[in-house]
Short mmCIF file of C-alpha atoms in Angstrom, two decimals:
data_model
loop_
_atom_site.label_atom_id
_atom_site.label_comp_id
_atom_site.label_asym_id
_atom_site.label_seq_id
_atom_site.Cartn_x
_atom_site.Cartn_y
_atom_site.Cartn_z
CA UNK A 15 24.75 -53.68 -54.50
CA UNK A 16 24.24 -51.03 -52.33
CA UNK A 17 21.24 -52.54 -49.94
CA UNK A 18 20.65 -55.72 -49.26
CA UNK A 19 17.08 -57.18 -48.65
CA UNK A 20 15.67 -60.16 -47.17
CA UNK A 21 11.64 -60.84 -48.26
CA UNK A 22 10.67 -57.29 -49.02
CA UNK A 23 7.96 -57.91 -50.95
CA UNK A 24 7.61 -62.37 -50.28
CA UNK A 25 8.23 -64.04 -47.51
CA UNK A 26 11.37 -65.27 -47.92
CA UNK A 27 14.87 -66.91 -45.35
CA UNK A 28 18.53 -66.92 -45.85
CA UNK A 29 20.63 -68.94 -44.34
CA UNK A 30 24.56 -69.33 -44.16
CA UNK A 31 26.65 -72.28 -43.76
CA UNK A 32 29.64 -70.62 -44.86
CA UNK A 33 31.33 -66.93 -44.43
CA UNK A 34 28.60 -63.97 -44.49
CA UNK A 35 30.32 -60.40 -44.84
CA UNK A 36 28.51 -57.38 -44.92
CA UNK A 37 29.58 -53.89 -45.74
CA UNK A 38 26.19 -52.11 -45.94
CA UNK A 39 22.82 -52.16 -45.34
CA UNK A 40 21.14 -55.56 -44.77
CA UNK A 41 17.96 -55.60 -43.87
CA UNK A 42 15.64 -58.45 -43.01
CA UNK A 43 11.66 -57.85 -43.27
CA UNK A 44 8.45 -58.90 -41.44
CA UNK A 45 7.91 -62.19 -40.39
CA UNK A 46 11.65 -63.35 -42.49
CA UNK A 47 14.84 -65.03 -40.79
CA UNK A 48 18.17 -64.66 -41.08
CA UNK A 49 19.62 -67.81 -40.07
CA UNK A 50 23.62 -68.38 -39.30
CA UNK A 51 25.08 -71.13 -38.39
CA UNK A 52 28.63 -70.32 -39.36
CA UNK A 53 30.05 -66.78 -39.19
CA UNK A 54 28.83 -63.76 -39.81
CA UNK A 55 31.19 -60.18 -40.21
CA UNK A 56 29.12 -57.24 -39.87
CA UNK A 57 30.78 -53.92 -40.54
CA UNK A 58 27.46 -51.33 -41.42
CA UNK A 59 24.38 -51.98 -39.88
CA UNK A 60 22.10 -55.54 -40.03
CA UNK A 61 17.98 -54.46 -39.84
CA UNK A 62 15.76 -56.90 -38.62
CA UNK A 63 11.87 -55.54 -39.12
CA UNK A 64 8.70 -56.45 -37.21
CA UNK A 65 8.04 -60.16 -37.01
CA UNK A 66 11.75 -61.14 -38.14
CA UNK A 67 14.04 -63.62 -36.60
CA UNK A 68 18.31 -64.05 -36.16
CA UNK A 69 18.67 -67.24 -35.44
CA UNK A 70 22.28 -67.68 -34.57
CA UNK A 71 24.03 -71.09 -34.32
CA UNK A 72 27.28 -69.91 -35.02
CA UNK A 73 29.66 -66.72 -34.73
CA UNK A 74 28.30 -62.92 -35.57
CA UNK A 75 31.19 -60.63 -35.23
CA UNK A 76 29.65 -57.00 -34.90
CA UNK A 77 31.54 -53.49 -35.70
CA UNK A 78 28.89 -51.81 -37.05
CA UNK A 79 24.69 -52.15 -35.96
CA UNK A 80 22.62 -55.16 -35.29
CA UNK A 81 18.96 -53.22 -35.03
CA UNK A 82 15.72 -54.69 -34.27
CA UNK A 83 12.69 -52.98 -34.53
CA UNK A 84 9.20 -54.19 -33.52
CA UNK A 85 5.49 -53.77 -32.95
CA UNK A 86 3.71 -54.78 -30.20
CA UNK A 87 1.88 -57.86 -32.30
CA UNK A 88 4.60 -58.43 -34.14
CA UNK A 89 7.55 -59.23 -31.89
CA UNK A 90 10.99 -59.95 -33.22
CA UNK A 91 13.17 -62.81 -31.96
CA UNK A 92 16.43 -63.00 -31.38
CA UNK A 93 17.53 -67.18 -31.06
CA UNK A 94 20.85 -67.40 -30.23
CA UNK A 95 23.01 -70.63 -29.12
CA UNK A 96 26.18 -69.34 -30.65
CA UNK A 97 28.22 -66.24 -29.93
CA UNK A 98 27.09 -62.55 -30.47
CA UNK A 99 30.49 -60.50 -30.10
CA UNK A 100 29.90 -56.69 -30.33
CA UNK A 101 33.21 -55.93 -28.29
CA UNK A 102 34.71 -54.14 -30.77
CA UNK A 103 32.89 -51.22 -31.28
CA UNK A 104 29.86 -52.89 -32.43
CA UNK A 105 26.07 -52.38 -30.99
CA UNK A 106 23.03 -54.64 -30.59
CA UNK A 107 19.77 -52.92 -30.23
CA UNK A 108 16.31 -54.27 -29.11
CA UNK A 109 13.27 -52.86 -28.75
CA UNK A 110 10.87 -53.59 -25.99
CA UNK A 111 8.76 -56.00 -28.31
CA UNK A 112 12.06 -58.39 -29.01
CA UNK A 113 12.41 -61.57 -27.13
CA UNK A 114 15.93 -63.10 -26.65
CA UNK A 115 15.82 -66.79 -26.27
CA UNK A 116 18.87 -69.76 -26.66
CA UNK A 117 21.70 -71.28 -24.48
CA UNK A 118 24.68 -68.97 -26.51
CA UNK A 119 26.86 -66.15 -25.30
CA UNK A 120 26.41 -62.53 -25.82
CA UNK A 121 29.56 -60.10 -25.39
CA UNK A 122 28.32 -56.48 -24.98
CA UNK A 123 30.03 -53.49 -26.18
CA UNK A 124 31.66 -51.41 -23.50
CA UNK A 125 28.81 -49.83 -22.50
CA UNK A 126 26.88 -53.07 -21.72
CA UNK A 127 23.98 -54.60 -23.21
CA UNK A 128 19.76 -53.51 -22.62
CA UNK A 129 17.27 -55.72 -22.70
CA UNK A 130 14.19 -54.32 -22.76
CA UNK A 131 11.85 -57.05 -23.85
CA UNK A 132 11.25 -60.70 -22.78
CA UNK A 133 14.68 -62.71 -21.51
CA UNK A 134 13.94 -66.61 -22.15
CA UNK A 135 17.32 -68.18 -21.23
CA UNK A 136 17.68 -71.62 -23.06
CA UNK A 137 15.60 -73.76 -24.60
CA UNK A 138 13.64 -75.48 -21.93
CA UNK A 139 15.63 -75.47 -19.65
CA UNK A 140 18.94 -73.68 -20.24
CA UNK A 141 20.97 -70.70 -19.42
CA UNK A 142 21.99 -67.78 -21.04
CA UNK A 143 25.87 -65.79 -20.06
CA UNK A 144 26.14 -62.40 -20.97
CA UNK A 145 30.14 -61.42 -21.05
CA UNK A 146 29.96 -57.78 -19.86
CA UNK A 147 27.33 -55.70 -17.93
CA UNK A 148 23.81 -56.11 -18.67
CA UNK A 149 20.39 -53.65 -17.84
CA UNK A 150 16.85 -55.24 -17.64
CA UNK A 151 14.83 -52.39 -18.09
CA UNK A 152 10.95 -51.76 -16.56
CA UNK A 153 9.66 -53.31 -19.38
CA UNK A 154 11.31 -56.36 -19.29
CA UNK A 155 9.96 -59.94 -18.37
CA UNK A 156 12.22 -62.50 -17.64
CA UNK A 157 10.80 -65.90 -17.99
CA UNK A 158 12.32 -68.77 -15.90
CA UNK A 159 11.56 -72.45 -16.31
CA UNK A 160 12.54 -75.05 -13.80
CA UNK A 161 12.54 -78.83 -14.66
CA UNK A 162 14.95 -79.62 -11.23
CA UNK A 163 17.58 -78.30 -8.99
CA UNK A 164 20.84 -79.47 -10.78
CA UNK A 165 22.66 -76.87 -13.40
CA UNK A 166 25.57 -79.64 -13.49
CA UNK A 167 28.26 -76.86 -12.85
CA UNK A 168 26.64 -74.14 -14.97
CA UNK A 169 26.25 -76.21 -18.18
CA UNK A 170 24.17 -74.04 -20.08
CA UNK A 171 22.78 -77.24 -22.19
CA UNK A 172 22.44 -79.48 -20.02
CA UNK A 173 21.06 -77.53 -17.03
CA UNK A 174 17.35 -78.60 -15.67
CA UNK A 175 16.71 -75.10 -14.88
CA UNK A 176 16.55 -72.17 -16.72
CA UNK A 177 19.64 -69.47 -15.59
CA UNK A 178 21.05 -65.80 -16.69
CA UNK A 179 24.09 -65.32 -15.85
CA UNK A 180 26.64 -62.15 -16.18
CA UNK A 181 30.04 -61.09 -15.67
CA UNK A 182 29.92 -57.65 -15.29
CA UNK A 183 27.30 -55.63 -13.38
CA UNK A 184 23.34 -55.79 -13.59
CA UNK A 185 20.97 -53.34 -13.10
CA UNK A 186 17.63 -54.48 -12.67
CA UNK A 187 15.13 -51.49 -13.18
CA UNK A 188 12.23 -53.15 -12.37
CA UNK A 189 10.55 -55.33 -14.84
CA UNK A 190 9.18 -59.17 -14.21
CA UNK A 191 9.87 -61.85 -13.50
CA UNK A 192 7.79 -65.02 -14.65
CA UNK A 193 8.70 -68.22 -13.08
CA UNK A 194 7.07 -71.83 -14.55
CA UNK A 195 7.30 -75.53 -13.49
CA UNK A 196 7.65 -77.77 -16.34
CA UNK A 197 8.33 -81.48 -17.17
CA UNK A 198 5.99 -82.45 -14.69
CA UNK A 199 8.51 -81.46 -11.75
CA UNK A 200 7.40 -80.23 -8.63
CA UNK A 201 9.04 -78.37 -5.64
CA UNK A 202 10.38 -80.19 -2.44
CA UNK A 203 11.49 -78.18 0.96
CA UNK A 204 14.55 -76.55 1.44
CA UNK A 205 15.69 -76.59 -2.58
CA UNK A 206 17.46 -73.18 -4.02
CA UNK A 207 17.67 -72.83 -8.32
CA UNK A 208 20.71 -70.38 -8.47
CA UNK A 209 19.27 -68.00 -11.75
CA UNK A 210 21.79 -66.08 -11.77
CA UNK A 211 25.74 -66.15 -11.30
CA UNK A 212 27.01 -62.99 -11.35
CA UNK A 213 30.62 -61.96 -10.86
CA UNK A 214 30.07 -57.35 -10.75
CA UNK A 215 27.86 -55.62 -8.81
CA UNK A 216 24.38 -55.89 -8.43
CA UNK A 217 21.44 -52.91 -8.33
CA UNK A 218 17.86 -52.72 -7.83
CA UNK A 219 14.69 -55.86 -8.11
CA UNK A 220 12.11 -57.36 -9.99
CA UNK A 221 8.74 -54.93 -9.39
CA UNK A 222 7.14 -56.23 -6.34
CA UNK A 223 10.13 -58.70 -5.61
CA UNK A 224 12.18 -57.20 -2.74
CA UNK A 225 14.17 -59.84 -0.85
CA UNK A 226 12.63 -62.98 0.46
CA UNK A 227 9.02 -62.22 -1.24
CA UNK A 228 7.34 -64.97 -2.92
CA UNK A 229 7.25 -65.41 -6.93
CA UNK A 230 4.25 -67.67 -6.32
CA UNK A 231 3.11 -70.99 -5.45
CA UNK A 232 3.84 -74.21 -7.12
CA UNK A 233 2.96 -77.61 -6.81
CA UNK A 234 4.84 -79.86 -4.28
CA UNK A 235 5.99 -83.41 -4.26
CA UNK A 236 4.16 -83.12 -0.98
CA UNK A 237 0.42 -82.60 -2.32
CA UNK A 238 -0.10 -78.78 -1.61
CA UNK A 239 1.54 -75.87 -3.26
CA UNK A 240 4.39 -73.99 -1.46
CA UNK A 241 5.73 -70.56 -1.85
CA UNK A 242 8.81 -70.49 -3.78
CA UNK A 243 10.94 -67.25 -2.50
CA UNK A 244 13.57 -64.87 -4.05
CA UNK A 245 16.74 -63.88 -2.99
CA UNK A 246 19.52 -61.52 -4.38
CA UNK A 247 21.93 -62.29 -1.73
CA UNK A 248 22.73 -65.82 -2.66
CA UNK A 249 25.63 -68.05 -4.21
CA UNK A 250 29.05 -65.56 -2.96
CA UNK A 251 26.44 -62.64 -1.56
CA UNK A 252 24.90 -60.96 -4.96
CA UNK A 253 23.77 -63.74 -6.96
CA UNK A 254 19.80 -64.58 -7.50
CA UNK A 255 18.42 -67.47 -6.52
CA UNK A 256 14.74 -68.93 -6.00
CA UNK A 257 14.45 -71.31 -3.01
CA UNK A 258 11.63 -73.64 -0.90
#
């Protein structure tokens, strides 16, 4: 046919196990998932309305448009623990009201990837790599969970604190940064949670996080809170880190 739509008038989820190829329009509608967990081909243009989820466990290979759209109380998600590849002349598109969660990979297209909306690496805890330059834009919030101090060598599933890391450039134009203790784990002096690796070049903050300000304080293993600081000189001189 010449559209294809997900729960336009029901709700309504598709998922594929096998080989999805799309050659036109493909639109999923509020509060509807598209769920892969093999491989998607997308040559045209793949809609996701308010309230709709991708869920990818698998492979999406984008040439043509992955869009989402969004209002403000109805906030699309993007899950991903797979691979998003948009290297060859595709495009992924957020809006301010998506939220990009999961431990997979995301390859930009060559002009890099914006996120404008909320950046939860993982899945309590775990990290996220974006392959290419990334922008976190003044509306962004970056969320951050820490559960310890090991990322056992940058394993993005078995890490015990959340990390984003990228090997291109980022550009941080403001935005926030939200920072949580969870699993009943509390700080100790002199610990450092690398959040992200990065191998380009690094430009700008978090608002109202220049270097060596305090994100907050958190519970201790000492009985009293303690400031937990921020750094973007860290790691081989331009990675992020938080540390005691």
């Amino acid at each position: 046919g010449k559209y294809f739509y997900v729960g336009k008038d029901q709700m309504g989820n598709i998922g594929n196990w096998g080989q999805l190829q799309n050659g036109t329009q493909f639109t999923v509608f509020n509060s509807n998932e598209l769920m892969n967990s093999g491989s998607v081909n997308n040559y045209s243009e793949i809609l996701l309305r308010d309230g709709s989820a991708l869920t990818n466990y698998g492979y999406i290979f984008n040439t043509g448009f992955i869009t989402f759209t969004g209002a403000r109380y109805s906030a699309s998600e993007l899950c991903n623990t797979g691979t998003i590849d948009n290297s060859h002349g595709g495009k992924l598109e957020l809006s301010p009201y998506t939220k990009v969660v999961g431990n997979g990979k995301i390859i930009p297209d060559a002009n890099g990837l914006d996120l404008p909306g909320i950046v939860a690496p993982g899945t309590s805890a775990g990290g996220m790599l974006i392959d290419g330059d990334l922008r976190l834009s003044e509306s962004s919030t970056k969320q951050i969970e820490l559960a310890g101090d090991d990322d056992f060598n940058r394993d993005r599933f078995n890490t015990e604190h959340d990390f984003l890391d990228v090997t291109g450039d980022l550009i941080i134009n403001g935005g926030s940064l939200e920072v949580s203790l969870i699993n009943d784990f509390k700080l100790n002096q002199n610990q450092e949670f690398i959040i992200t690796k990065l191998d380009g070049e690094l430009t700008g903050h978090y608002d109202g996080l220049k270097e060596g300000v305090s994100v907050g304080r958190f519970e201790s293993i000492h009985g009293y809170t303690i400031d937990l600081h921020i750094s973007y000189m860290a790691g081989d001189g331009n990675d992020i880190s938080l540390y005691t």
